[in-house]
Amino acid sequence: WLEDGAGRAVEAPGEVGELIYAGKNVAMGYARQPGDLAKADEWGGILRTGDMAKRDEEGFYSIVGRKKRFLKMFGNRVNLDEVERMLAARFPTAAFACTGRDDLLLVWLAPAAGEKPPSGEEVVGYLAGQTRLPARAIQVREIEAIPQNEAGKVRYAALGLR
């Protein structure tokens, strides 16, 4: 099922909430030291995945991002995964990764091999128009490549807020 930030069930199709799973196959908790293995079931068969998802009319779930990949900018929730998808669709000649804090959306831009990437001004203008965030709250940093781990996932910690 899906839950909103207040722990209420999200029932309407297309609305986003945290994906929650219950079952006998859910781990009992995390063991950080040997003594933790003797602990009772800390999770009670319920896993809060940290994934933000939506359910369609047929009951199928789609993950749209991570719970911790949001900024709260000027009273609006900004889903960094969604911003990355918007940028990739609009500017296919570049790769993007987004980080930030609640007063700054930081966009990391790397050119695709052999392609001319968009300018920082183009990216800021597009995002300001799409998100209605003030352009002054969006910064673009050009880098050679978006850092990734062995599995191809973006290493956001390597980007940080430099």
Short mmCIF file of C-alpha atoms in Angstrom, two decimals:
data_model
loop_
_atom_site.label_atom_id
_atom_site.label_comp_id
_atom_site.label_asym_id
_atom_site.label_seq_id
_atom_site.Cartn_x
_atom_site.Cartn_y
_atom_site.Cartn_z
CA TRP A 1 0.00 0.00 0.00
CA LEU A 2 0.94 3.66 -0.18
CA GLU A 3 1.08 6.17 2.67
CA ASP A 4 1.33 9.94 2.67
CA GLY A 5 3.70 11.89 4.93
CA ALA A 6 1.21 11.75 7.81
CA GLY A 7 0.87 7.96 7.68
CA ARG A 8 -2.56 7.96 6.01
CA ALA A 9 -3.30 5.48 3.22
CA VAL A 10 -3.15 6.94 -0.30
CA GLU A 11 -6.15 5.52 -2.14
CA ALA A 12 -6.59 7.58 -5.31
CA PRO A 13 -4.96 6.26 -8.50
CA GLY A 14 -2.05 8.38 -9.69
CA GLU A 15 -1.33 9.92 -6.27
CA VAL A 16 2.16 9.48 -4.86
CA GLY A 17 3.01 8.02 -1.47
CA GLU A 18 5.65 5.88 0.22
CA LEU A 19 5.45 2.22 -0.80
CA ILE A 20 4.83 0.00 2.25
CA TYR A 21 5.05 -3.80 2.15
CA ALA A 22 3.84 -6.36 4.69
CA GLY A 23 4.59 -10.07 4.70
CA LYS A 24 6.23 -12.98 6.47
CA ASN A 25 9.34 -12.52 4.33
CA VAL A 26 10.16 -9.06 5.73
CA ALA A 27 13.42 -8.89 7.69
CA MET A 28 13.23 -8.48 11.46
CA GLY A 29 15.48 -5.41 11.52
CA TYR A 30 19.15 -4.57 11.10
CA ALA A 31 22.02 -6.18 13.00
CA ARG A 32 24.85 -3.71 13.48
CA GLN A 33 26.67 -5.73 16.12
CA PRO A 34 26.56 -9.40 17.20
CA GLY A 35 24.22 -8.72 20.14
CA ASP A 36 21.59 -7.35 17.76
CA LEU A 37 20.98 -10.88 16.45
CA ALA A 38 19.15 -11.68 19.72
CA LYS A 39 16.67 -8.80 19.32
CA ALA A 40 12.97 -9.40 18.79
CA ASP A 41 11.26 -8.54 15.51
CA GLU A 42 11.63 -4.74 15.32
CA TRP A 43 9.65 -4.25 12.12
CA GLY A 44 6.66 -6.51 12.83
CA GLY A 45 6.57 -7.82 9.26
CA ILE A 46 6.22 -4.32 7.75
CA LEU A 47 8.82 -2.77 5.47
CA ARG A 48 8.83 0.98 4.83
CA THR A 49 10.71 0.89 1.54
CA GLY A 50 11.64 4.57 1.24
CA ASP A 51 10.42 4.37 -2.37
CA MET A 52 7.86 6.89 -3.55
CA ALA A 53 5.32 5.24 -5.85
CA LYS A 54 1.93 5.66 -7.44
CA ARG A 55 -0.76 3.08 -8.20
CA ASP A 56 -2.65 3.06 -11.49
CA GLU A 57 -6.35 2.27 -12.03
CA GLU A 58 -5.55 -1.43 -12.47
CA GLY A 59 -3.68 -1.65 -9.16
CA PHE A 60 -0.14 -1.73 -10.57
CA TYR A 61 2.53 0.26 -8.72
CA SER A 62 5.22 2.41 -10.35
CA ILE A 63 8.16 3.74 -8.39
CA VAL A 64 8.71 7.43 -9.12
CA GLY A 65 11.59 8.25 -6.77
CA ARG A 66 13.09 7.95 -3.32
CA LYS A 67 11.60 9.50 -0.20
CA LYS A 68 14.86 11.24 0.67
CA ARG A 69 15.35 12.67 -2.84
CA PHE A 70 13.02 15.59 -2.26
CA LEU A 71 13.63 19.23 -1.49
CA LYS A 72 11.08 21.55 0.11
CA MET A 73 11.65 24.77 -1.84
CA PHE A 74 9.50 27.84 -1.25
CA GLY A 75 6.71 25.66 0.16
CA ASN A 76 6.80 23.17 -2.75
CA ARG A 77 8.05 19.59 -2.73
CA VAL A 78 10.59 19.13 -5.51
CA ASN A 79 11.20 15.50 -6.50
CA LEU A 80 14.83 15.38 -7.67
CA ASP A 81 14.27 12.13 -9.59
CA GLU A 82 11.38 13.73 -11.49
CA VAL A 83 13.49 16.81 -12.29
CA GLU A 84 16.19 14.49 -13.71
CA ARG A 85 13.58 12.72 -15.88
CA MET A 86 12.22 16.06 -17.14
CA LEU A 87 15.71 17.27 -18.05
CA ALA A 88 16.65 14.00 -19.79
CA ALA A 89 13.47 14.15 -21.90
CA ARG A 90 13.96 17.81 -22.83
CA PHE A 91 17.75 17.73 -23.36
CA PRO A 92 18.79 14.31 -24.74
CA THR A 93 22.31 15.56 -25.56
CA ALA A 94 23.31 15.57 -21.88
CA ALA A 95 23.17 13.56 -18.68
CA PHE A 96 21.87 15.10 -15.46
CA ALA A 97 21.99 14.54 -11.72
CA CYS A 98 20.25 16.77 -9.17
CA THR A 99 21.17 17.53 -5.58
CA GLY A 100 20.52 20.54 -3.41
CA ARG A 101 19.09 21.90 -0.22
CA ASP A 102 15.81 23.62 0.53
CA ASP A 103 16.94 26.95 -0.92
CA LEU A 104 18.97 25.64 -3.89
CA LEU A 105 18.35 23.15 -6.70
CA LEU A 106 21.75 22.10 -7.98
CA VAL A 107 21.78 20.53 -11.45
CA TRP A 108 24.88 18.62 -12.54
CA LEU A 109 25.16 18.53 -16.34
CA ALA A 110 27.50 16.28 -18.34
CA PRO A 111 27.55 16.20 -22.15
CA ALA A 112 26.63 12.97 -23.90
CA ALA A 113 29.53 11.54 -25.91
CA GLY A 114 30.17 13.69 -28.97
CA GLU A 115 27.13 15.91 -28.37
CA LYS A 116 26.75 19.62 -27.65
CA PRO A 117 24.95 19.94 -24.31
CA PRO A 118 22.45 22.69 -23.53
CA SER A 119 23.77 25.81 -21.85
CA GLY A 120 23.25 26.37 -18.16
CA GLU A 121 20.97 29.29 -19.01
CA GLU A 122 18.76 27.02 -21.16
CA VAL A 123 18.47 24.49 -18.33
CA VAL A 124 17.67 27.14 -15.71
CA GLY A 125 15.09 28.78 -17.98
CA TYR A 126 13.39 25.48 -18.72
CA LEU A 127 13.27 24.40 -15.06
CA ALA A 128 12.09 27.79 -13.83
CA GLY A 129 9.25 27.62 -16.36
CA GLN A 130 8.29 24.04 -15.58
CA THR A 131 8.59 24.14 -11.79
CA ARG A 132 7.79 27.82 -11.16
CA LEU A 133 10.87 28.03 -8.95
CA PRO A 134 12.75 31.31 -9.12
CA ALA A 135 15.69 31.09 -11.51
CA ARG A 136 18.01 32.40 -8.77
CA ALA A 137 17.31 29.20 -6.78
CA ILE A 138 18.59 26.95 -9.61
CA GLN A 139 22.29 26.50 -10.37
CA VAL A 140 23.83 24.39 -13.12
CA ARG A 141 27.31 22.91 -12.75
CA GLU A 142 28.95 21.37 -15.79
CA ILE A 143 31.12 18.29 -15.23
CA GLU A 144 32.78 15.77 -17.55
CA ALA A 145 30.68 12.81 -16.43
CA ILE A 146 28.04 11.96 -13.82
CA PRO A 147 29.76 9.69 -11.24
CA GLN A 148 28.27 6.20 -11.11
CA ASN A 149 28.91 3.04 -9.13
CA GLU A 150 29.55 -0.41 -10.63
CA ALA A 151 25.79 -0.98 -11.00
CA GLY A 152 25.37 2.24 -12.99
CA LYS A 153 23.60 4.15 -10.19
CA VAL A 154 24.48 7.80 -9.66
CA ARG A 155 26.83 8.43 -6.75
CA TYR A 156 25.09 11.54 -5.39
CA ALA A 157 27.41 11.74 -2.37
CA ALA A 158 30.34 12.23 -4.76
CA LEU A 159 28.57 15.32 -6.15
CA GLY A 160 27.46 16.91 -2.89
CA LEU A 161 26.83 20.66 -2.75
CA ARG A 162 30.20 21.93 -4.04
#
